[in-house]
XYZ file of C-alpha atoms in Angstrom:
663
model
C 0.195 -0.084 0.067
C 0.942 3.041 -1.162
C -0.946 6.865 -0.128
C -0.348 9.347 -1.980
C -0.610 13.257 -1.619
C -0.764 15.623 -4.393
C -1.326 18.792 -2.258
C 1.558 21.097 -3.888
C -0.939 21.115 -7.349
C -2.445 23.700 -6.799
C -6.259 23.599 -7.320
C -6.019 20.638 -5.651
C -6.493 19.930 -2.329
C -6.939 15.672 -0.920
C -5.165 11.971 -1.211
C -4.730 9.567 -3.247
C -4.273 5.822 -2.055
C -2.560 2.738 -4.533
C -4.989 0.338 -3.964
C -4.617 -3.419 -6.055
C -7.820 -5.474 -6.568
C -6.888 -8.942 -7.607
C -4.227 -8.041 -9.836
C -4.541 -4.805 -11.284
C -3.331 -1.942 -9.498
C -4.993 1.600 -9.080
C -5.226 4.913 -7.530
C -8.125 6.204 -5.391
C -8.038 9.616 -4.595
C -10.069 11.043 -1.511
C -10.270 14.436 -0.731
C -8.767 15.497 2.715
C -11.075 16.284 4.741
C -13.806 12.970 3.923
C -12.790 11.448 7.491
C -14.555 14.393 9.267
C -17.988 13.229 8.646
C -21.226 15.111 9.845
C -21.989 13.979 13.732
C -25.845 12.990 14.640
C -27.477 11.692 17.916
C -26.929 8.392 18.330
C -29.414 6.245 18.713
C -29.871 2.497 20.437
C -32.498 0.426 19.314
C -33.370 -3.039 20.861
C -34.628 -6.037 18.559
C -35.178 -8.968 20.316
C -31.882 -10.507 20.893
C -30.182 -7.398 18.922
C -28.952 -4.241 20.409
C -27.606 -1.796 18.359
C -25.562 1.456 19.009
C -25.551 4.001 15.341
C -23.872 8.050 15.602
C -24.930 7.302 12.207
C -21.070 7.326 10.921
C -20.510 3.570 12.967
C -23.259 0.905 14.187
C -22.385 -1.774 16.242
C -24.998 -4.948 16.938
C -24.702 -7.198 19.962
C -26.577 -9.827 21.482
C -28.638 -9.515 24.194
C -27.784 -10.802 27.005
C -24.408 -12.332 25.374
C -22.270 -8.990 24.540
C -20.743 -11.006 21.946
C -20.571 -8.663 18.862
C -22.635 -9.475 15.685
C -21.825 -6.576 12.750
C -20.314 -3.407 12.607
C -21.538 -1.364 9.890
C -19.834 1.165 8.198
C -21.043 3.775 5.985
C -23.031 1.724 2.929
C -21.445 -1.635 3.780
C -23.902 -4.142 5.935
C -21.495 -5.673 7.689
C -17.390 -5.582 7.398
C -17.355 -9.038 10.016
C -17.661 -12.630 8.343
C -21.393 -12.531 8.298
C -21.516 -16.266 6.893
C -19.606 -17.232 11.258
C -23.102 -17.669 13.656
C -23.776 -14.803 15.270
C -21.816 -15.209 18.063
C -18.877 -15.718 16.524
C -18.163 -13.031 14.070
C -16.956 -10.798 17.408
C -15.911 -11.390 21.456
C -14.129 -11.258 24.546
C -12.708 -14.914 25.247
C -10.266 -16.059 27.933
C -8.619 -19.623 28.126
C -9.269 -21.121 31.615
C -8.242 -23.341 34.129
C -8.491 -24.987 37.213
C -5.206 -25.429 38.630
C -6.210 -29.756 40.052
C -7.587 -30.163 36.345
C -5.916 -31.362 33.756
C -8.278 -29.573 30.312
C -8.690 -25.575 29.533
C -11.923 -24.157 27.816
C -12.087 -21.561 25.741
C -15.021 -19.205 26.412
C -16.274 -16.583 25.270
C -17.694 -15.047 27.881
C -21.276 -15.152 27.698
C -23.141 -12.655 29.384
C -26.308 -13.507 31.643
C -27.484 -9.749 31.701
C -28.259 -6.625 29.790
C -28.427 -3.230 31.315
C -28.167 0.419 29.457
C -25.334 2.667 31.691
C -25.850 5.753 29.621
C -28.134 7.112 27.250
C -27.510 10.737 25.541
C -27.399 12.390 22.295
C -23.248 11.411 23.281
C -22.956 8.619 24.443
C -24.642 5.153 24.767
C -22.791 2.656 27.084
C -24.298 -0.334 27.385
C -23.444 -3.813 30.459
C -23.260 -7.333 29.311
C -22.841 -8.746 32.703
C -22.219 -12.125 34.167
C -22.167 -13.645 37.590
C -20.506 -16.814 38.980
C -22.719 -19.316 39.726
C -21.046 -22.042 42.782
C -23.945 -24.443 41.275
C -21.850 -24.256 37.894
C -18.874 -27.159 37.756
C -17.259 -25.954 35.164
C -18.285 -22.240 35.075
C -15.079 -19.990 35.513
C -15.376 -18.497 39.192
C -14.911 -14.531 38.422
C -18.037 -12.128 37.450
C -16.709 -10.033 33.916
C -18.768 -6.799 33.069
C -18.491 -5.952 29.329
C -18.631 -2.548 28.244
C -19.154 -1.590 25.457
C -19.603 2.360 24.143
C -20.525 5.255 21.125
C -19.689 8.621 20.567
C -21.540 11.219 18.783
C -18.370 11.611 15.676
C -16.490 8.943 16.755
C -15.923 6.215 13.740
C -15.904 3.658 15.262
C -17.014 2.494 18.983
C -14.864 1.146 22.804
C -15.191 -2.142 24.871
C -13.424 -2.577 28.055
C -14.599 -5.544 30.551
C -14.098 -5.696 34.667
C -12.772 -9.253 35.782
C -13.184 -10.196 39.930
C -12.610 -12.925 41.759
C -14.277 -12.711 45.191
C -12.205 -13.439 48.036
C -13.173 -17.386 48.883
C -13.536 -18.729 45.107
C -12.074 -20.733 43.787
C -8.147 -21.354 42.766
C -8.510 -20.444 39.342
C -5.586 -20.160 36.337
C -5.945 -17.461 32.720
C -3.938 -17.921 30.944
C -4.865 -15.551 28.329
C -7.414 -12.745 27.498
C -8.889 -10.827 24.797
C -10.975 -9.655 22.235
C -10.973 -11.271 18.640
C -12.392 -9.979 15.519
C -13.236 -12.378 12.190
C -13.646 -9.626 9.387
C -15.391 -10.560 6.045
C -12.189 -12.446 4.123
C -15.044 -11.113 0.681
C -13.767 -7.371 1.821
C -10.532 -7.300 3.988
C -7.257 -8.626 2.217
C -4.529 -6.231 3.270
C -3.515 -6.368 6.124
C -1.098 -3.522 7.927
C 0.819 -3.859 10.884
C 3.394 -1.284 11.079
C 5.162 1.849 9.038
C 7.055 -1.362 6.934
C 4.736 -4.470 8.259
C 1.317 -3.987 5.144
C 0.995 -6.513 2.858
C -1.926 -8.391 0.961
C -2.770 -12.080 2.875
C -3.303 -15.145 1.826
C -7.281 -15.932 2.755
C -7.894 -19.498 5.324
C -8.835 -21.245 1.640
C -4.654 -20.739 0.706
C -3.427 -21.816 3.808
C -5.735 -25.180 3.410
C -4.406 -25.843 0.631
C -1.173 -25.130 1.247
C 1.619 -27.144 3.567
C 2.353 -26.895 7.168
C 5.732 -27.162 7.483
C 7.326 -27.292 10.901
C 4.314 -26.848 13.077
C 0.989 -25.618 12.495
C 1.212 -22.181 11.967
C 2.974 -21.855 9.343
C 2.122 -22.871 5.979
C 3.686 -22.669 2.632
C 1.556 -21.477 -0.162
C 0.875 -23.751 -3.054
C -2.156 -23.390 -4.478
C -3.203 -18.705 -3.714
C -5.661 -17.309 -4.809
C -3.583 -14.235 -6.144
C -1.080 -15.831 -7.671
C 1.595 -13.392 -6.738
C 1.833 -15.243 -2.813
C 3.120 -17.959 -4.593
C 6.328 -19.873 -1.930
C 5.049 -16.978 0.638
C 5.224 -18.335 3.883
C 2.488 -17.575 6.222
C 2.547 -17.546 10.693
C 0.411 -15.306 12.380
C 3.564 -15.592 14.881
C 5.308 -13.165 12.256
C 3.611 -10.195 12.138
C 3.518 -10.037 16.826
C 4.580 -6.999 18.047
C 6.060 -5.426 21.897
C 3.412 -4.303 23.615
C 4.681 -0.360 23.623
C 4.486 -0.955 19.954
C 0.986 -2.212 19.217
C -0.634 0.581 19.336
C -2.702 0.691 15.715
C -3.374 -2.227 13.448
C -5.923 -4.380 11.106
C -7.100 -4.568 7.923
C -8.006 -2.482 4.500
C -10.551 -3.231 2.040
C -10.031 -2.058 -1.158
C -13.492 -2.130 -2.515
C -15.573 -0.505 -0.952
C -12.002 1.421 1.383
C -12.780 0.803 4.195
C -10.244 0.135 6.925
C -10.297 -1.395 10.578
C -8.601 -0.388 13.171
C -7.705 -2.104 16.926
C -6.932 1.129 18.448
C -4.983 0.458 22.767
C -4.840 3.820 23.591
C -2.357 2.405 26.495
C -0.466 -0.639 27.886
C -1.273 -0.348 31.437
C -4.489 -2.751 31.394
C -1.410 -5.586 29.607
C 0.685 -7.480 31.313
C 4.868 -8.083 31.546
C 5.434 -4.656 30.405
C 6.454 -2.159 27.396
C 8.237 -5.302 25.782
C 5.571 -7.819 26.102
C 5.499 -9.533 22.732
C 2.475 -10.716 20.830
C 0.235 -11.261 18.714
C -1.935 -8.294 16.113
C -3.406 -9.236 12.851
C -3.201 -12.279 11.045
C -5.101 -14.613 7.861
C -9.032 -15.045 8.695
C -9.244 -12.464 8.382
C -8.752 -11.960 12.040
C -7.994 -9.222 13.837
C -6.824 -8.895 17.855
C -6.682 -7.490 21.528
C -4.753 -9.185 23.715
C -4.454 -7.729 27.288
C -2.051 -11.277 27.830
C -1.561 -14.502 27.127
C 1.872 -17.102 27.342
C 3.438 -16.262 23.877
C 6.552 -15.748 24.120
C 6.590 -15.816 27.991
C 5.501 -19.633 29.001
C 3.162 -21.786 29.923
C 3.538 -20.226 33.585
C 2.331 -16.484 32.780
C -1.253 -15.945 33.883
C -3.092 -14.573 35.887
C -2.457 -17.346 38.830
C -5.106 -17.103 42.063
C -5.477 -19.535 44.828
C -6.116 -19.278 48.447
C -9.659 -17.088 47.850
C -7.270 -14.627 46.943
C -9.816 -11.442 45.753
C -8.466 -9.651 42.520
C -10.180 -7.320 40.007
C -8.614 -5.002 36.882
C -10.137 -3.398 33.974
C -8.857 -4.652 30.570
C -9.194 -1.664 28.055
C -11.138 0.606 26.875
C -9.803 -0.073 23.456
C -11.041 1.509 19.709
C -11.997 0.041 16.957
C -11.426 2.988 14.463
C -13.119 3.058 11.218
C -12.268 4.945 7.997
C -11.195 4.511 4.393
C -8.953 2.055 4.387
C -6.152 5.140 4.770
C -3.109 3.594 7.759
C -1.897 7.251 7.797
C -5.174 8.506 9.549
C -5.408 4.979 11.933
C -1.780 6.184 12.973
C -2.804 9.525 13.496
C -6.106 8.205 14.853
C -3.666 6.631 17.617
C -2.504 9.932 18.789
C -5.579 11.464 19.731
C -6.490 8.389 21.407
C -3.056 8.261 23.329
C -3.195 12.028 24.118
C -6.393 11.772 25.533
C -5.825 9.123 27.826
C -7.167 8.076 30.067
C -10.680 8.450 29.247
C -12.677 10.635 30.281
C -16.460 8.913 29.694
C -16.522 5.180 31.088
C -18.993 5.237 33.349
C -18.019 2.509 35.387
C -16.945 3.759 38.996
C -13.040 1.294 38.782
C -12.150 3.301 36.112
C -10.549 6.597 36.664
C -10.223 9.529 35.398
C -6.826 11.823 35.149
C -7.969 13.564 37.968
C -7.745 10.853 40.210
C -4.947 9.878 39.448
C -1.588 10.599 40.463
C 1.914 11.369 39.026
C 5.581 10.943 39.312
C 8.656 12.383 38.664
C 12.302 11.747 39.335
C 15.446 11.283 37.331
C 17.849 8.055 36.932
C 21.698 8.082 36.417
C 24.174 5.598 36.189
C 26.758 4.679 37.927
C 29.018 1.913 37.130
C 33.256 3.113 38.402
C 34.821 0.786 35.113
C 33.327 3.375 32.966
C 33.314 6.231 33.993
C 34.176 8.138 37.532
C 31.410 10.503 37.053
C 27.313 9.970 37.425
C 26.015 8.769 33.298
C 22.779 9.626 32.011
C 19.768 7.115 32.113
C 19.335 8.432 27.730
C 15.861 6.677 26.467
C 15.827 4.414 29.947
C 12.341 2.599 29.971
C 11.050 3.568 34.051
C 7.380 2.177 35.102
C 5.938 1.339 38.644
C 4.807 -2.498 38.751
C 3.080 -4.500 41.379
C 5.660 -4.450 44.355
C 8.479 -7.578 43.746
C 11.592 -8.949 43.559
C 14.158 -7.175 40.532
C 12.705 -7.523 36.897
C 8.983 -8.843 38.025
C 7.632 -6.961 36.624
C 8.079 -9.279 33.172
C 6.072 -11.621 35.145
C 3.263 -9.940 36.402
C -0.020 -10.855 34.748
C -1.785 -9.294 37.886
C -1.695 -5.631 38.025
C -1.066 -2.396 36.345
C 1.771 -0.680 35.145
C 2.384 2.042 34.074
C 6.192 2.819 31.806
C 7.626 5.919 30.626
C 10.737 6.856 28.732
C 13.906 8.879 29.706
C 14.254 12.750 28.161
C 17.916 12.665 27.336
C 19.394 14.016 30.212
C 17.267 11.072 32.132
C 14.349 13.452 33.967
C 10.965 10.977 33.334
C 7.956 11.161 34.166
C 5.673 8.505 34.259
C 1.349 10.139 33.910
C -2.385 9.142 35.653
C -0.894 6.161 37.950
C -3.527 5.221 39.346
C -3.945 4.498 42.997
C -2.168 1.745 44.957
C 0.868 0.178 45.976
C 3.745 0.191 42.822
C 6.781 -0.900 42.957
C 9.827 1.486 40.482
C 11.460 -0.536 37.922
C 13.873 0.027 34.759
C 16.400 -0.901 32.279
C 18.606 1.369 30.393
C 19.005 0.909 26.725
C 23.236 -0.107 26.662
C 24.110 -1.183 30.556
C 22.668 -4.090 31.636
C 20.608 -5.700 34.327
C 17.588 -4.450 36.237
C 17.118 -1.636 38.492
C 14.754 -1.294 41.159
C 13.540 1.620 43.953
C 14.811 0.306 47.922
C 11.395 1.075 49.292
C 7.823 1.220 47.344
C 6.367 3.282 46.724
C 2.433 3.946 47.634
C 0.599 6.744 45.045
C -3.098 8.086 45.403
C -4.932 9.928 43.803
C -4.494 13.260 42.677
C -0.314 12.514 44.109
C 2.151 13.719 42.631
C 5.635 12.321 43.743
C 8.552 13.919 42.846
C 11.511 11.061 44.203
C 14.870 13.741 42.635
C 17.570 11.781 41.737
C 17.486 8.095 41.593
C 21.372 6.078 40.827
C 21.724 2.988 39.348
C 24.602 1.186 39.619
C 24.576 -1.889 37.149
C 25.681 -5.525 38.346
C 30.247 -5.133 37.632
C 32.396 -7.258 39.668
C 35.271 -5.967 37.438
C 37.272 -4.210 34.574
C 36.088 -4.845 30.799
C 37.723 -7.312 29.715
C 36.418 -8.245 26.913
C 32.471 -8.308 25.822
C 30.239 -9.305 23.446
C 27.627 -7.350 21.951
C 24.855 -5.034 23.411
C 22.805 -5.000 26.552
C 19.464 -3.976 24.519
C 17.554 -7.059 25.870
C 17.333 -8.514 22.214
C 19.291 -10.552 20.001
C 18.789 -8.264 16.714
C 22.506 -6.888 16.246
C 23.961 -10.695 15.935
C 24.101 -12.477 12.564
C 20.376 -12.582 11.709
C 20.833 -15.192 8.132
C 18.987 -14.632 4.458
C 15.451 -17.325 5.555
C 16.622 -20.646 2.419
C 15.491 -19.643 -0.782
C 11.755 -21.979 -0.365
C 11.042 -19.939 2.417
C 11.146 -16.846 2.507
C 8.261 -13.899 3.370
C 9.160 -11.702 0.406
C 8.195 -8.815 2.894
C 10.884 -9.439 4.795
C 13.494 -8.845 2.739
C 15.963 -6.321 3.204
C 14.115 -5.591 5.943
C 15.162 -4.315 9.453
C 13.803 -7.214 11.395
C 14.415 -10.473 8.771
C 14.349 -11.983 12.412
C 11.115 -12.826 11.105
C 11.165 -14.884 8.415
C 10.935 -18.590 8.528
C 12.829 -21.497 8.942
C 16.162 -19.833 10.631
C 17.004 -22.085 13.059
C 17.946 -24.776 10.058
C 20.493 -22.346 9.222
C 22.238 -23.094 11.758
C 23.010 -26.582 10.658
C 23.548 -24.571 7.203
C 26.585 -22.674 8.148
C 28.116 -24.584 10.866
C 26.898 -28.289 9.417
C 29.685 -30.231 10.966
C 31.610 -27.939 13.495
C 30.068 -25.100 15.843
C 30.686 -21.211 16.432
C 34.151 -19.997 17.173
C 34.145 -16.740 17.940
C 37.462 -15.198 18.768
C 38.114 -12.446 20.872
C 39.757 -8.864 18.921
C 38.880 -10.609 15.686
C 35.912 -12.064 15.075
C 32.709 -9.286 14.795
C 28.898 -10.777 16.932
C 27.277 -8.835 14.337
C 28.454 -10.880 11.618
C 30.000 -13.861 13.291
C 27.898 -14.502 15.560
C 24.510 -16.539 14.879
C 21.520 -15.108 16.527
C 20.318 -17.705 18.790
C 21.667 -20.790 20.296
C 20.307 -24.043 18.569
C 20.764 -27.568 17.406
C 22.295 -28.921 15.141
C 19.488 -31.053 12.509
C 21.893 -34.382 12.550
C 21.533 -36.558 9.132
C 18.136 -37.647 10.278
C 15.742 -34.662 9.263
C 13.059 -35.336 12.785
C 16.789 -35.617 15.057
C 19.069 -32.980 16.844
C 21.836 -32.664 18.658
C 23.426 -30.100 20.377
C 25.335 -27.581 19.997
C 29.059 -25.830 21.656
C 29.716 -22.680 21.430
C 33.427 -21.557 21.818
C 34.972 -18.151 22.804
C 38.468 -18.113 22.253
C 40.664 -15.246 23.741
C 44.488 -14.161 24.925
C 44.827 -13.582 28.658
C 48.781 -11.770 29.977
C 48.926 -11.409 34.000
C 46.876 -13.854 35.075
C 45.989 -13.814 38.878
C 45.472 -16.801 39.415
C 44.742 -16.102 42.812
C 42.005 -13.752 41.998
C 38.367 -14.281 41.395
C 36.395 -13.114 37.139
C 33.695 -12.722 36.519
C 31.877 -13.674 33.619
C 28.133 -12.481 32.580
C 26.077 -13.978 30.681
C 22.884 -12.278 29.693
C 20.200 -13.729 27.543
C 17.667 -12.622 25.679
C 15.401 -15.460 25.483
C 15.119 -19.362 26.662
C 13.673 -22.331 26.178
C 13.477 -25.459 27.264
C 17.456 -24.855 27.424
C 20.237 -25.353 29.455
C 23.700 -23.398 28.682
C 26.978 -25.200 30.817
C 29.865 -23.124 30.773
C 33.037 -25.141 31.040
C 36.314 -22.995 30.606
C 39.911 -24.951 28.886
C 38.756 -28.069 28.960
C 35.128 -29.157 26.734
C 35.195 -32.884 27.732
C 35.748 -31.640 31.773
C 32.837 -34.454 33.077
C 30.656 -31.715 35.378
C 30.396 -27.748 34.110
C 31.870 -25.364 35.551
C 28.590 -23.481 35.943
C 25.008 -23.993 34.389
C 21.601 -22.606 34.317
C 20.099 -25.994 34.898
C 17.102 -26.054 32.502
C 15.696 -22.843 32.146
C 12.904 -21.155 29.616
C 9.331 -21.502 28.028
C 9.029 -18.133 25.959
C 9.635 -20.393 22.509
C 10.274 -16.875 20.937
C 13.484 -18.649 18.718
C 10.402 -20.910 17.059
C 7.963 -17.830 17.130
C 9.980 -15.789 15.241
C 10.875 -13.155 18.115
C 13.810 -11.507 18.821
C 14.059 -11.690 22.436
C 11.356 -13.742 25.101
C 11.623 -13.067 28.446
C 14.872 -11.858 30.173
C 17.254 -13.494 32.394
C 21.505 -12.297 33.290
C 23.846 -14.908 35.461
C 27.158 -14.090 37.589
C 30.012 -16.550 36.823
C 32.886 -16.276 39.328
C 35.593 -17.302 37.385
C 38.648 -18.133 39.499
C 41.595 -17.234 38.193
C 43.199 -20.809 38.575
C 40.801 -21.929 35.798
C 42.255 -19.637 33.553
C 46.140 -19.742 31.891
C 48.453 -16.968 30.896
C 48.047 -16.748 26.418
C 45.074 -18.427 24.489
C 41.933 -19.596 26.896
C 38.519 -21.084 25.179
C 35.404 -21.106 27.258
C 33.200 -23.267 25.829
C 29.214 -22.488 26.052
C 27.036 -26.197 25.595
C 23.503 -25.655 25.130
C 23.283 -29.136 26.290
C 19.110 -30.474 25.793
C 19.717 -31.533 21.864
C 16.277 -33.508 21.174
C 14.575 -30.437 19.531
C 15.261 -27.780 17.242
C 13.761 -24.725 19.482
C 15.289 -25.667 22.393
C 17.903 -22.875 22.774
C 18.663 -19.496 24.051
C 18.880 -15.692 22.061
C 22.219 -14.640 24.042
C 21.731 -10.469 24.617
C 24.904 -9.641 25.703
C 28.121 -11.412 27.699
C 31.093 -9.662 29.311
C 34.060 -11.463 30.403
C 35.418 -8.737 33.334
C 39.288 -9.234 35.325
C 39.177 -8.970 38.932
C 38.416 -5.893 41.546
C 40.527 -3.012 41.094
C 41.362 -1.468 44.518
C 40.650 1.945 45.024
C 38.275 2.201 43.091
C-alpha cells in the first residue's frame, strides 16, 4: 500500500492510495477532509435479542444478553464482520482458563447473562453485558465479568472494556489468556497493516488449507494461493507479533469498498508483562486481536494464578475499534489522538478512574559504573515504570496488576502520568546497560498525588573491569547475525527488512552454516554482527527429525593472569526455551560443567520468529586458577539437544577481570 499526496498541485487538496484489486493496481483519490463526517445524535435500538448502537457513522449490533458482536456497519457496508459465521462467533471477548487440579483448559467466549443500559444520551451510549458466577455450575469460570461497549457522537468507531473480578474465598483459578477477537469479512479484507514497514496483501484461510504445513501447524507454505503473487510465501501468524510498546494500532484494509478496520490500544496500563512483552496482532482469517495477556513469548506459567481464595479485580481497556476509508496514516493519527486523551473521561464504571483520580511520579535516573566513568552517567532513553511490588525484574511476569511506563529524556528525566492509586515498585532498565534497576522502597500513589523522587542512581551489575564483551545490552539478539531464510521459505515482505528475524525457519540455517563444527568466536578478530549467530540452537542431523546439542567457543587471550584472583563471566539472555547452558573453561571434556543454568525458559521465541522473550542474567564467578597466560577458551554448551526449538538467544556477554583496589 502506498499513500500519495497531491497537495502541492494548485487547486487540488486530496490524498491518494495505491490499491490492488486482484492483479490490478489503481489509485483512488479522496478529499482530505473526507474523514470529518457529520455528527448525528446517537440512537439505541433493542429488537429481540439484538441491541444496536448507531451514531450515523458506525452501527454496532450486539447480541443480548451475551454481549457478543454480531455486526459492524460502516457507511454503506452492511457488515464488515464475517457474516457466514454464526452471530456469536464474529466478534467476542474470550479467555482461556482452568482449575489448578484439572488437566483441561477451557476456551470461554464469556457469554453475558444480563443486559443493562448504563447511559443513553444524544452524545454517548454505554451498555453492559454481565455474567455472574454461579457456584452450582461446576465448569463455569469463577469470575464476575462485566463487558462494556461505548459509542460517542462523531467518533468513527466504538470502545470496549471489561471488568473481571474474583471474590475472596472463591475457587482457585488459572487464566492463561484474555483478549478481544474480530473475524472480518473475507471477501472484503485482503490487505493487512501492522506497522509502517509491515504492510502486505494476505492469503485467505482457504489458501492456508491448500498449502503445505511446515514444522508446526501455524506455519504454512502457500502452494496454490488465490492471489498468484503470494505463491511460495510462508504464512505464520507469529511473523506479525509485536512488543506492547509498539503495538498500538493494527488492522486490515478493504480496497472495494474502501474501508479500514483498526484495533487501537491507547494505553498499555492494562496489558501484562511490561512494554516489551511480545504478542499477536492481526493475522490470516482475516482476524484482528486486542491481546491483554497470553503466554506467547513468555511461557506456560505466564498468566493469572489465584490461590487460597485470593480476591482480584482488573479493568481491561477501553480499546477503540476505529473505521475509516482505508488509510494507514489516518489510523496512526487517530491512535495518537486516543493516546493523548488517555485516561478517558467517559467510561462510567467506578472501577475506571479518570484523570483527576490519578497520580504522577517524576524524577531523574543516573547510572554509576565506576569501571566505565568516574562520574554519573545520564540514563538516556531508559524505560522507567511502576508495577506491582515484587523482586527485581518481576514486572516481566506480572499479570494481575497494572503497569505504567515512560522513557527518560536525554538528561535522564522522566515523568509517569495517569497512575492509578495503589502500591508499586519503581523499575527501570537502560539501553546499553546490563541488568534491572529497582527503587529501594515501594511507592504509594494516591489519587491526585504528585510525587517527586529526585535523582535515582542505578549501579548495574559489575565486579571488575571489562576484559572483553560480545553484543549490546539491549535485551534483544537483534545486533547479532540473522541469516537469510532458505530460498524455498521466504516471506518477501521481510527480505532486506530491518526485522529479518521474522523469516521462517532461521533455526535450521545454523545447520546450513555449521554442518560439522560449531561456532567459534575469537575476541579481537571476530565481529558479533557477522560471526555470532542470533540464536544458540541445535544442529539438525542426517535424520532430519533428530537434533544434537551444540557447543560454542569463545577464544580470548589473557596476560598476567591473577591465579588467586576472581574473574566474572556475565551472561545476559534475551530468550530461553527449554534450554540449559553449561559453561566449561579450557576443558571441553570436563565431566561436570564449571557452571550450569540448569533447565530454563519456556518463552518459545525461537520458533515464533521473535528476537527476544524473557530477560535473565547470570553472573559466573571464575577462579583465576581456571585460566592460563595466553589463549583461553570458554565453552558454551546448550545441552538439551532433542528439539530444533530448544535454545537461547544471548543479549550480551562480558568477561570481567578481578576487582581493582581503590576503584
